[in-house]
PDB file of C-alpha atoms in Angstrom:
ATOM      1  CA  MET L 209      17.282  97.220 118.769  1.00 40.00           C
ATOM      2  CA  GLU L 210      16.023  94.911 116.080  1.00 43.00           C
ATOM      3  CA  LYS L 211      12.325  95.027 115.455  1.00 46.00           C
ATOM      4  CA  ASN L 212      10.417  92.830 117.901  1.00 45.00           C
ATOM      5  CA  THR L 213      13.605  91.547 119.561  1.00 57.00           C
ATOM      6  CA  GLY L 214      15.882  92.498 122.416  1.00 67.00           C
ATOM      7  CA  ARG L 215      18.999  92.227 120.242  1.00 80.00           C
ATOM      8  CA  LYS L 216      21.267  95.230 120.079  1.00 82.00           C
ATOM      9  CA  PHE L 217      22.408  96.116 116.580  1.00 80.00           C
ATOM     10  CA  PHE L 218      26.037  95.361 115.811  1.00 82.00           C
ATOM     11  CA  VAL L 219      28.372  97.048 113.312  1.00 81.00           C
ATOM     12  CA  GLY L 220      31.884  95.713 112.800  1.00 82.00           C
ATOM     13  CA  GLY L 221      34.527  97.447 110.702  1.00 82.00           C
ATOM     14  CA  HIS L 222      37.026  94.893 109.361  1.00 81.00           C
ATOM     15  CA  TRP L 223      40.082  96.882 108.252  1.00 81.00           C
ATOM     16  CA  ARG L 224      41.948  93.882 106.827  1.00 79.00           C
ATOM     17  CA  CYS L 225      45.480  95.115 105.941  1.00 77.00           C
ATOM     18  CA  HIS L 226      44.542  98.730 105.376  1.00 71.00           C
ATOM     19  CA  GLY L 227      46.692 101.240 107.185  1.00 69.00           C
ATOM     20  CA  THR L 228      49.801 101.000 105.049  1.00 59.00           C
ATOM     21  CA  GLN L 229      50.773 103.675 102.540  1.00 48.00           C
ATOM     22  CA  SER L 230      48.745 103.366  99.378  1.00 51.00           C
ATOM     23  CA  ASP L 231      48.094 105.186  96.140  1.00 46.00           C
ATOM     24  CA  ARG L 232      44.425 105.168  97.103  1.00 55.00           C
ATOM     25  CA  VAL L 233      44.927 107.766  99.829  1.00 52.00           C
ATOM     26  CA  PRO L 234      46.111 111.404  99.538  1.00 55.00           C
ATOM     27  CA  GLU L 235      49.849 111.895  99.207  1.00 54.00           C
ATOM     28  CA  ARG L 236      49.853 114.071 102.323  1.00 53.00           C
ATOM     29  CA  TRP L 237      49.249 110.937 104.401  1.00 47.00           C
ATOM     30  CA  LYS L 238      52.876 109.931 104.483  1.00 51.00           C
ATOM     31  CA  ARG L 239      52.935 107.590 107.477  1.00 62.00           C
ATOM     32  CA  ALA L 240      50.733 104.623 108.193  1.00 60.00           C
ATOM     33  CA  ASP L 241      50.022 105.752 111.754  1.00 64.00           C
ATOM     34  CA  GLU L 242      48.973 109.172 110.469  1.00 71.00           C
ATOM     35  CA  LYS L 243      46.450 107.521 108.140  1.00 77.00           C
ATOM     36  CA  VAL L 244      45.136 105.340 110.941  1.00 83.00           C
ATOM     37  CA  THR L 245      44.785 108.427 113.138  1.00 85.00           C
ATOM     38  CA  GLU L 246      42.867 110.164 110.344  1.00 81.00           C
ATOM     39  CA  LEU L 247      40.457 107.256 110.049  1.00 82.00           C
ATOM     40  CA  VAL L 248      39.938 106.992 113.797  1.00 87.00           C
ATOM     41  CA  ASN L 249      39.260 110.731 113.977  1.00 86.00           C
ATOM     42  CA  SER L 250      36.614 110.334 111.264  1.00 82.00           C
ATOM     43  CA  LEU L 251      34.969 107.525 113.213  1.00 84.00           C
ATOM     44  CA  ASN L 252      35.135 109.538 116.419  1.00 87.00           C
ATOM     45  CA  ASP L 253      33.258 112.368 114.706  1.00 84.00           C
ATOM     46  CA  GLY L 254      30.450 110.063 113.530  1.00 78.00           C
ATOM     47  CA  LYS L 255      26.965 110.581 114.931  1.00 77.00           C
ATOM     48  CA  VAL L 256      25.667 107.294 116.342  1.00 74.00           C
ATOM     49  CA  THR L 257      22.826 106.508 118.719  1.00 67.00           C
ATOM     50  CA  GLY L 258      23.483 104.502 121.854  1.00 64.00           C
ATOM     51  CA  VAL L 259      21.564 101.480 120.558  1.00 75.00           C
ATOM     52  CA  VAL L 260      24.297 100.393 118.137  1.00 79.00           C
ATOM     53  CA  GLU L 261      27.337  98.390 119.236  1.00 86.00           C
ATOM     54  CA  VAL L 262      30.338  99.372 117.130  1.00 86.00           C
ATOM     55  CA  VAL L 263      33.578  97.378 116.984  1.00 90.00           C
ATOM     56  CA  VAL L 264      36.518  98.047 114.664  1.00 89.00           C
ATOM     57  CA  PHE L 265      39.107  95.429 113.755  1.00 90.00           C
ATOM     58  CA  PRO L 266      42.395  97.037 112.689  1.00 90.00           C
ATOM     59  CA  SER L 267      45.552  95.174 111.813  1.00 90.00           C
ATOM     60  CA  ASP L 268      47.314  93.809 114.905  1.00 92.00           C
ATOM     61  CA  VAL L 269      50.151  96.333 114.631  1.00 91.00           C
ATOM     62  CA  PHE L 270      47.658  99.175 115.063  1.00 91.00           C
ATOM     63  CA  LEU L 271      45.628  97.738 117.951  1.00 94.00           C
ATOM     64  CA  PRO L 272      47.397  99.785 120.683  1.00 94.00           C
ATOM     65  CA  LEU L 273      47.157 103.024 118.678  1.00 92.00           C
ATOM     66  CA  VAL L 274      43.493 102.582 117.777  1.00 92.00           C
ATOM     67  CA  LYS L 275      42.632 101.572 121.348  1.00 95.00           C
ATOM     68  CA  LYS L 276      44.281 104.749 122.607  1.00 94.00           C
ATOM     69  CA  LEU L 277      42.548 107.091 120.156  1.00 93.00           C
ATOM     70  CA  LEU L 278      39.122 105.538 119.617  1.00 94.00           C
ATOM     71  CA  ARG L 279      36.072 107.028 121.326  1.00 92.00           C
ATOM     72  CA  SER L 280      35.040 105.250 124.503  1.00 93.00           C
ATOM     73  CA  ASP L 281      31.670 103.978 123.214  1.00 90.00           C
ATOM     74  CA  PHE L 282      33.365 102.128 120.333  1.00 91.00           C
ATOM     75  CA  GLN L 283      35.367  98.933 120.885  1.00 94.00           C
ATOM     76  CA  ILE L 284      38.291  97.251 119.151  1.00 95.00           C
ATOM     77  CA  GLY L 285      38.921  93.660 118.152  1.00 95.00           C
ATOM     78  CA  ALA L 286      41.584  91.475 116.566  1.00 96.00           C
ATOM     79  CA  GLN L 287      41.226  89.918 113.130  1.00 93.00           C
ATOM     80  CA  ASN L 288      42.458  86.523 114.356  1.00 94.00           C
ATOM     81  CA  CYS L 289      44.205  84.796 117.230  1.00 93.00           C
ATOM     82  CA  GLY L 290      46.247  81.649 117.726  1.00 88.00           C
ATOM     83  CA  LEU L 291      45.065  78.610 119.614  1.00 82.00           C
ATOM     84  CA  ASN L 292      47.678  77.976 122.281  1.00 67.00           C
ATOM     85  CA  ASN L 293      50.410  79.765 124.218  1.00 52.00           C
ATOM     86  CA  CYS L 294      53.419  80.706 122.112  1.00 45.00           C
ATOM     87  CA  SER L 295      55.572  78.210 124.020  1.00 44.00           C
ATOM     88  CA  ALA L 296      53.309  75.233 123.281  1.00 43.00           C
ATOM     89  CA  VAL L 297      55.398  73.730 120.483  1.00 45.00           C
ATOM     90  CA  ASN L 298      54.732  70.202 119.253  1.00 46.00           C
ATOM     91  CA  PHE L 299      56.935  69.235 116.330  1.00 43.00           C
ATOM     92  CA  SER L 300      55.186  65.884 115.932  1.00 44.00           C
ATOM     93  CA  CYS L 301      52.627  67.709 113.820  1.00 44.00           C
ATOM     94  CA  ASP L 302      52.691  67.164 110.082  1.00 43.00           C
ATOM     95  CA  PHE L 303      53.816  70.501 108.632  1.00 40.00           C
ATOM     96  CA  VAL L 304      51.916  69.829 105.418  1.00 40.00           C
ATOM     97  CA  ASP L 305      48.607  69.722 107.279  1.00 47.00           C
ATOM     98  CA  VAL L 306      48.148  73.422 107.937  1.00 46.00           C
ATOM     99  CA  GLY L 307      44.966  72.834 109.908  1.00 46.00           C
ATOM    100  CA  CYS L 308      46.800  70.441 112.239  1.00 45.00           C
ATOM    101  CA  TRP L 309      49.692  72.865 112.536  1.00 45.00           C
ATOM    102  CA  VAL L 310      47.430  75.702 113.644  1.00 45.00           C
ATOM    103  CA  MET L 311      45.827  73.432 116.228  1.00 46.00           C
ATOM    104  CA  LYS L 312      49.139  72.339 117.735  1.00 46.00           C
ATOM    105  CA  ILE L 313      51.033  75.598 118.150  1.00 49.00           C
ATOM    106  CA  ASP L 314      50.999  79.304 117.445  1.00 55.00           C
ATOM    107  CA  ALA L 315      53.088  79.511 114.298  1.00 68.00           C
ATOM    108  CA  PRO L 316      55.372  82.523 113.710  1.00 74.00           C
ATOM    109  CA  GLY L 317      53.240  85.571 113.009  1.00 78.00           C
ATOM    110  CA  GLU L 318      50.273  84.398 115.071  1.00 84.00           C
ATOM    111  CA  VAL L 319      48.903  86.540 117.889  1.00 90.00           C
ATOM    112  CA  SER L 320      48.113  84.700 121.089  1.00 91.00           C
ATOM    113  CA  ILE L 321      45.056  85.154 123.263  1.00 91.00           C
ATOM    114  CA  GLU L 322      47.391  86.149 126.100  1.00 91.00           C
ATOM    115  CA  MET L 323      48.713  89.035 124.000  1.00 92.00           C
ATOM    116  CA  LEU L 324      45.196  90.254 123.276  1.00 95.00           C
ATOM    117  CA  THR L 325      44.098  90.038 126.898  1.00 95.00           C
ATOM    118  CA  LYS L 326      47.209  91.976 127.967  1.00 94.00           C
ATOM    119  CA  LEU L 327      46.162  94.704 125.533  1.00 95.00           C
ATOM    120  CA  GLU L 328      42.582  94.495 126.871  1.00 96.00           C
ATOM    121  CA  VAL L 329      41.220  93.714 123.405  1.00 97.00           C
ATOM    122  CA  PRO L 330      37.662  92.443 123.990  1.00 97.00           C
ATOM    123  CA  TRP L 331      36.758  91.032 120.548  1.00 96.00           C
ATOM    124  CA  VAL L 332      38.242  88.684 117.949  1.00 97.00           C
ATOM    125  CA  ILE L 333      37.139  87.429 114.521  1.00 95.00           C
ATOM    126  CA  LEU L 334      37.505  83.676 113.973  1.00 96.00           C
ATOM    127  CA  GLY L 335      36.640  81.386 111.075  1.00 95.00           C
ATOM    128  CA  HIS L 336      37.030  84.012 108.357  1.00 92.00           C
ATOM    129  CA  SER L 337      36.514  82.415 104.942  1.00 91.00           C
ATOM    130  CA  GLU L 338      40.003  83.235 103.711  1.00 90.00           C
ATOM    131  CA  ARG L 339      41.562  81.550 106.719  1.00 92.00           C
ATOM    132  CA  ARG L 340      39.282  78.551 106.277  1.00 93.00           C
ATOM    133  CA  PHE L 341      40.061  78.053 102.598  1.00 89.00           C
ATOM    134  CA  LEU L 342      43.562  79.486 102.154  1.00 90.00           C
ATOM    135  CA  LEU L 343      45.062  78.317 105.459  1.00 89.00           C
ATOM    136  CA  ASN L 344      42.972  75.167 105.792  1.00 90.00           C
ATOM    137  CA  GLU L 345      41.394  76.141 109.107  1.00 94.00           C
ATOM    138  CA  THR L 346      38.925  73.295 109.401  1.00 95.00           C
ATOM    139  CA  ASN L 347      35.680  73.366 111.359  1.00 96.00           C
ATOM    140  CA  GLU L 348      37.527  71.587 114.175  1.00 95.00           C
ATOM    141  CA  VAL L 349      40.314  74.181 114.205  1.00 94.00           C
ATOM    142  CA  VAL L 350      37.818  77.057 114.286  1.00 96.00           C
ATOM    143  CA  ALA L 351      35.803  75.366 117.036  1.00 96.00           C
ATOM    144  CA  ASN L 352      38.872  74.947 119.239  1.00 95.00           C
ATOM    145  CA  LYS L 353      39.948  78.535 118.640  1.00 95.00           C
ATOM    146  CA  VAL L 354      36.445  79.740 119.574  1.00 96.00           C
ATOM    147  CA  ALA L 355      36.543  77.719 122.796  1.00 96.00           C
ATOM    148  CA  HIS L 356      40.030  79.007 123.607  1.00 94.00           C
ATOM    149  CA  ALA L 357      39.037  82.647 123.047  1.00 96.00           C
ATOM    150  CA  LEU L 358      35.855  82.329 125.109  1.00 97.00           C
ATOM    151  CA  SER L 359      37.733  80.658 127.957  1.00 95.00           C
ATOM    152  CA  HIS L 360      39.951  83.738 128.177  1.00 95.00           C
ATOM    153  CA  GLY L 361      37.043  86.165 128.291  1.00 96.00           C
ATOM    154  CA  LEU L 362      37.022  87.385 124.699  1.00 97.00           C
ATOM    155  CA  LYS L 363      33.866  87.878 122.671  1.00 97.00           C
ATOM    156  CA  VAL L 364      33.943  86.203 119.278  1.00 97.00           C
ATOM    157  CA  ILE L 365      32.573  86.923 115.827  1.00 94.00           C
ATOM    158  CA  VAL L 366      32.423  83.485 114.203  1.00 96.00           C
ATOM    159  CA  CYS L 367      32.330  83.629 110.414  1.00 94.00           C
ATOM    160  CA  VAL L 368      30.497  80.971 108.414  1.00 95.00           C
ATOM    161  CA  GLY L 369      29.898  80.866 104.693  1.00 93.00           C
ATOM    162  CA  ASP L 370      29.268  78.980 101.478  1.00 93.00           C
ATOM    163  CA  THR L 371      31.450  78.749  98.377  1.00 91.00           C
ATOM    164  CA  PRO L 372      30.280  79.009  94.754  1.00 90.00           C
ATOM    165  CA  THR L 373      30.479  75.206  94.441  1.00 93.00           C
ATOM    166  CA  GLN L 374      28.389  74.683  97.565  1.00 94.00           C
ATOM    167  CA  GLN L 375      25.822  77.233  96.481  1.00 91.00           C
ATOM    168  CA  LYS L 376      25.438  75.691  93.014  1.00 92.00           C
ATOM    169  CA  ALA L 377      25.112  72.226  94.554  1.00 95.00           C
ATOM    170  CA  GLY L 378      22.345  73.420  96.868  1.00 94.00           C
ATOM    171  CA  SER L 379      24.366  72.515  99.965  1.00 95.00           C
ATOM    172  CA  SER L 380      24.766  76.005 101.417  1.00 94.00           C
ATOM    173  CA  ILE L 381      22.494  75.486 104.421  1.00 95.00           C
ATOM    174  CA  LYS L 382      24.040  72.092 105.225  1.00 96.00           C
ATOM    175  CA  THR L 383      27.542  73.575 104.978  1.00 96.00           C
ATOM    176  CA  ILE L 384      26.830  76.537 107.214  1.00 96.00           C
ATOM    177  CA  THR L 385      24.917  74.631 109.884  1.00 97.00           C
ATOM    178  CA  LYS L 386      27.777  72.117 109.985  1.00 97.00           C
ATOM    179  CA  GLN L 387      30.180  74.992 110.624  1.00 97.00           C
ATOM    180  CA  ILE L 388      27.977  76.258 113.461  1.00 98.00           C
ATOM    181  CA  SER L 389      27.424  72.835 115.011  1.00 97.00           C
ATOM    182  CA  ALA L 390      31.202  72.280 115.170  1.00 97.00           C
ATOM    183  CA  PHE L 391      31.584  74.887 117.920  1.00 97.00           C
ATOM    184  CA  ALA L 392      28.061  75.224 119.358  1.00 97.00           C
ATOM    185  CA  ASP L 393      28.567  72.744 122.201  1.00 95.00           C
ATOM    186  CA  LYS L 394      31.651  74.693 123.308  1.00 95.00           C
ATOM    187  CA  VAL L 395      29.647  77.874 123.933  1.00 97.00           C
ATOM    188  CA  VAL L 396      28.392  78.417 127.469  1.00 95.00           C
ATOM    189  CA  ASP L 397      27.177  82.000 127.082  1.00 96.00           C
ATOM    190  CA  TRP L 398      25.889  82.901 123.617  1.00 96.00           C
ATOM    191  CA  THR L 399      25.835  86.611 124.461  1.00 94.00           C
ATOM    192  CA  ASN L 400      29.587  86.446 123.795  1.00 96.00           C
ATOM    193  CA  ILE L 401      29.036  85.138 120.263  1.00 96.00           C
ATOM    194  CA  VAL L 402      28.071  86.952 117.074  1.00 93.00           C
ATOM    195  CA  LEU L 403      27.466  84.798 113.998  1.00 94.00           C
ATOM    196  CA  ALA L 404      28.595  86.347 110.722  1.00 91.00           C
ATOM    197  CA  TYR L 405      27.370  85.030 107.376  1.00 90.00           C
ATOM    198  CA  GLU L 406      29.888  85.422 104.542  1.00 89.00           C
ATOM    199  CA  PRO L 407      28.439  84.793 101.072  1.00 88.00           C
ATOM    200  CA  VAL L 408      31.799  83.518  99.839  1.00 88.00           C
ATOM    201  CA  TRP L 409      30.264  82.793  96.440  1.00 86.00           C
ATOM    202  CA  ALA L 410      29.740  86.520  95.935  1.00 81.00           C
ATOM    203  CA  LEU L 411      32.898  87.974  97.459  1.00 76.00           C
ATOM    204  CA  GLY L 412      35.329  89.462  94.970  1.00 71.00           C
ATOM    205  CA  THR L 413      32.807  89.265  92.136  1.00 74.00           C
ATOM    206  CA  SER L 414      30.351  91.655  90.540  1.00 70.00           C
ATOM    207  CA  VAL L 415      27.499  89.562  91.953  1.00 76.00           C
ATOM    208  CA  ASP L 416      25.845  90.664  95.185  1.00 75.00           C
ATOM    209  CA  PRO L 417      23.439  88.577  97.250  1.00 79.00           C
ATOM    210  CA  SER L 418      19.973  90.038  97.104  1.00 78.00           C
ATOM    211  CA  PRO L 419      18.383  91.135 100.367  1.00 77.00           C
ATOM    212  CA  ALA L 420      16.022  88.173 100.024  1.00 80.00           C
ATOM    213  CA  GLN L 421      18.917  85.703  99.621  1.00 83.00           C
ATOM    214  CA  ALA L 422      20.762  87.070 102.615  1.00 82.00           C
ATOM    215  CA  GLN L 423      17.617  87.213 104.713  1.00 83.00           C
ATOM    216  CA  ALA L 424      16.772  83.594 103.884  1.00 88.00           C
ATOM    217  CA  MET L 425      20.205  82.377 104.981  1.00 90.00           C
ATOM    218  CA  LEU L 426      20.106  84.334 108.235  1.00 89.00           C
ATOM    219  CA  ARG L 427      16.656  82.913 108.923  1.00 91.00           C
ATOM    220  CA  GLU L 428      17.960  79.360 108.405  1.00 95.00           C
ATOM    221  CA  MET L 429      20.819  80.045 110.824  1.00 95.00           C
ATOM    222  CA  ARG L 430      18.417  81.308 113.473  1.00 94.00           C
ATOM    223  CA  ASN L 431      16.147  78.315 112.924  1.00 96.00           C
ATOM    224  CA  TRP L 432      19.122  76.015 113.503  1.00 97.00           C
ATOM    225  CA  LEU L 433      19.800  77.750 116.818  1.00 97.00           C
ATOM    226  CA  LEU L 434      16.146  77.334 117.770  1.00 96.00           C
ATOM    227  CA  GLU L 435      16.209  73.611 117.009  1.00 97.00           C
ATOM    228  CA  ASN L 436      19.629  72.835 118.482  1.00 97.00           C
ATOM    229  CA  THR L 437      20.235  75.200 121.410  1.00 96.00           C
ATOM    230  CA  ALA L 438      17.473  76.954 123.326  1.00 95.00           C
ATOM    231  CA  PRO L 439      14.671  79.376 122.431  1.00 95.00           C
ATOM    232  CA  GLU L 440      16.324  82.195 124.354  1.00 95.00           C
ATOM    233  CA  VAL L 441      19.610  81.600 122.501  1.00 95.00           C
ATOM    234  CA  ALA L 442      17.863  81.676 119.136  1.00 94.00           C
ATOM    235  CA  ALA L 443      16.023  84.841 120.101  1.00 91.00           C
ATOM    236  CA  SER L 444      18.988  86.758 121.504  1.00 91.00           C
ATOM    237  CA  THR L 445      21.995  85.726 119.396  1.00 93.00           C
ATOM    238  CA  ARG L 446      23.037  88.324 116.863  1.00 90.00           C
ATOM    239  CA  ILE L 447      23.448  87.035 113.314  1.00 90.00           C
ATOM    240  CA  ILE L 448      25.053  89.486 110.940  1.00 85.00           C
ATOM    241  CA  TYR L 449      25.824  89.908 107.258  1.00 82.00           C
ATOM    242  CA  ALA L 450      29.574  89.861 106.639  1.00 81.00           C
ATOM    243  CA  GLY L 451      30.310  91.426 103.310  1.00 69.00           C
ATOM    244  CA  VAL L 452      31.239  94.571 101.468  1.00 62.00           C
ATOM    245  CA  VAL L 453      29.196  97.646 102.361  1.00 56.00           C
ATOM    246  CA  MET L 454      30.316 100.476 100.109  1.00 51.00           C
ATOM    247  CA  ASN L 455      27.233 101.896  98.422  1.00 48.00           C
ATOM    248  CA  LEU L 456      23.526 102.414  98.787  1.00 43.00           C
ATOM    249  CA  TYR L 457      22.692  98.962  97.391  1.00 45.00           C
ATOM    250  CA  HIS L 458      24.855  97.289 100.020  1.00 47.00           C
ATOM    251  CA  MET L 459      23.329  99.530 102.660  1.00 47.00           C
ATOM    252  CA  SER L 460      19.890  98.341 101.567  1.00 48.00           C
ATOM    253  CA  LEU L 461      20.920  94.879 102.750  1.00 49.00           C
ATOM    254  CA  LEU L 462      21.223  96.314 106.215  1.00 49.00           C
ATOM    255  CA  SER L 463      17.626  97.518 106.348  1.00 45.00           C
ATOM    256  CA  ILE L 464      16.231  93.983 106.610  1.00 43.00           C
ATOM    257  CA  CYS L 465      14.727  93.562 110.056  1.00 37.00           C
ATOM    258  CA  LEU L 466      16.331  90.125 110.557  1.00 38.00           C
ATOM    259  CA  PHE L 467      19.801  91.625 110.217  1.00 41.00           C
ATOM    260  CA  SER L 468      21.736  92.620 113.272  1.00 41.00           C
ATOM    261  CA  LEU L 469      24.024  94.531 110.978  1.00 40.00           C
ATOM    262  CA  SER L 470      27.235  94.038 109.146  1.00 42.00           C
ATOM    263  CA  LEU L 471      30.833  93.000 109.434  1.00 44.00           C
ATOM    264  CA  VAL L 472      31.917  95.661 106.981  1.00 43.00           C
ATOM    265  CA  GLN L 473      34.910  94.909 104.770  1.00 41.00           C
ATOM    266  CA  LEU L 474      36.086  98.470 105.309  1.00 40.00           C
ATOM    267  CA  VAL L 475      38.194 100.054 102.582  1.00 37.00           C
ATOM    268  CA  PHE L 476      40.641 102.164 104.543  1.00 35.00           C
ATOM    269  CA  CYS L 477      40.139 105.517 102.884  1.00 34.00           C
ATOM    270  CA  LEU L 478      36.328 105.246 102.880  1.00 43.00           C
ATOM    271  CA  ALA L 479      35.521 106.091 106.476  1.00 47.00           C
ATOM    272  CA  PHE L 480      32.622 108.184 105.190  1.00 43.00           C
ATOM    273  CA  GLU L 481      30.772 105.066 104.035  1.00 49.00           C
ATOM    274  CA  PHE L 482      31.278 103.405 107.411  1.00 54.00           C
ATOM    275  CA  CYS L 483      29.942 106.450 109.254  1.00 52.00           C
ATOM    276  CA  SER L 484      27.084 106.702 106.755  1.00 47.00           C
ATOM    277  CA  THR L 485      26.180 103.100 107.529  1.00 48.00           C
ATOM    278  CA  LEU L 486      25.977 103.971 111.204  1.00 50.00           C
ATOM    279  CA  VAL L 487      23.851 107.037 110.493  1.00 45.00           C
ATOM    280  CA  LEU L 488      21.539 105.007 108.236  1.00 43.00           C
ATOM    281  CA  LEU L 489      21.116 102.368 110.907  1.00 44.00           C
ATOM    282  CA  SER L 490      20.452 104.985 113.579  1.00 39.00           C
ATOM    283  CA  TYR L 491      17.760 106.479 111.359  1.00 37.00           C
ATOM    284  CA  ASN L 492      16.140 103.094 110.769  1.00 38.00           C
ATOM    285  CA  LEU L 493      16.170 102.344 114.464  1.00 35.00           C
ATOM    286  CA  LEU L 494      14.393 105.551 115.265  1.00 32.00           C
ATOM    287  CA  THR L 495      11.715 105.069 112.585  1.00 27.00           C
ATOM    288  CA  TRP L 496      10.891 101.356 112.992  1.00 26.00           C
TER     289      TRP L 496
END
């Protein structure tokens, strides 16, 4: 548990679209499902203490396979879900307004909450920065998706973040708290929510947020919860760093006591780093 708190550490492995054949993996891994099986086996062999909650988020097509093979103390989650039932079509929506479109129906390619509950998938990621900015998922869209997922019994990682423009303008805190406030009043039980901070300004660049920068933002997010929800919510809600964790510098971000842990942007063929992160965290937990 985090130092001086009752929060259980959380590690999420976001697989993105990894699992397809790639030049980055050995040639002997001919089939995508064989590569997924190899990764799951590596995770299953990892040594983790019981005080870390581990959730992996494979591509939707691999959810049944990963659920079948993954060790029982690890959980799975979906990388996104639609807002309504697949039959809830409303063609009065302006197709140009992607945010409106997502709110009205589940467009082709979306995965519905009903599908995830049928598969007994307990977690989902919502509000990811790339869906916010590339697919125009507004704060309102994300808030309604969060409410929909919670109403069907799923636990939600809600991503919030600041762009390079927002960071340079000094509006990062205002931007992120606005993203949180959009859905906060829809949450009845905050134990089903994990907040994930994405430093969008640093993603895909050679610039990494320093531990101090990340810690300061997570502190501001917790202060907002304290001022706008309840003391017990602020004390118990897990707030995590959502970024790349692929080397010892990135792992040093995880050692900050305010961190719950990380939504790891997991490169498919680097299961070792993911397991190493878990081992590092387990060590820190035992020595704090």
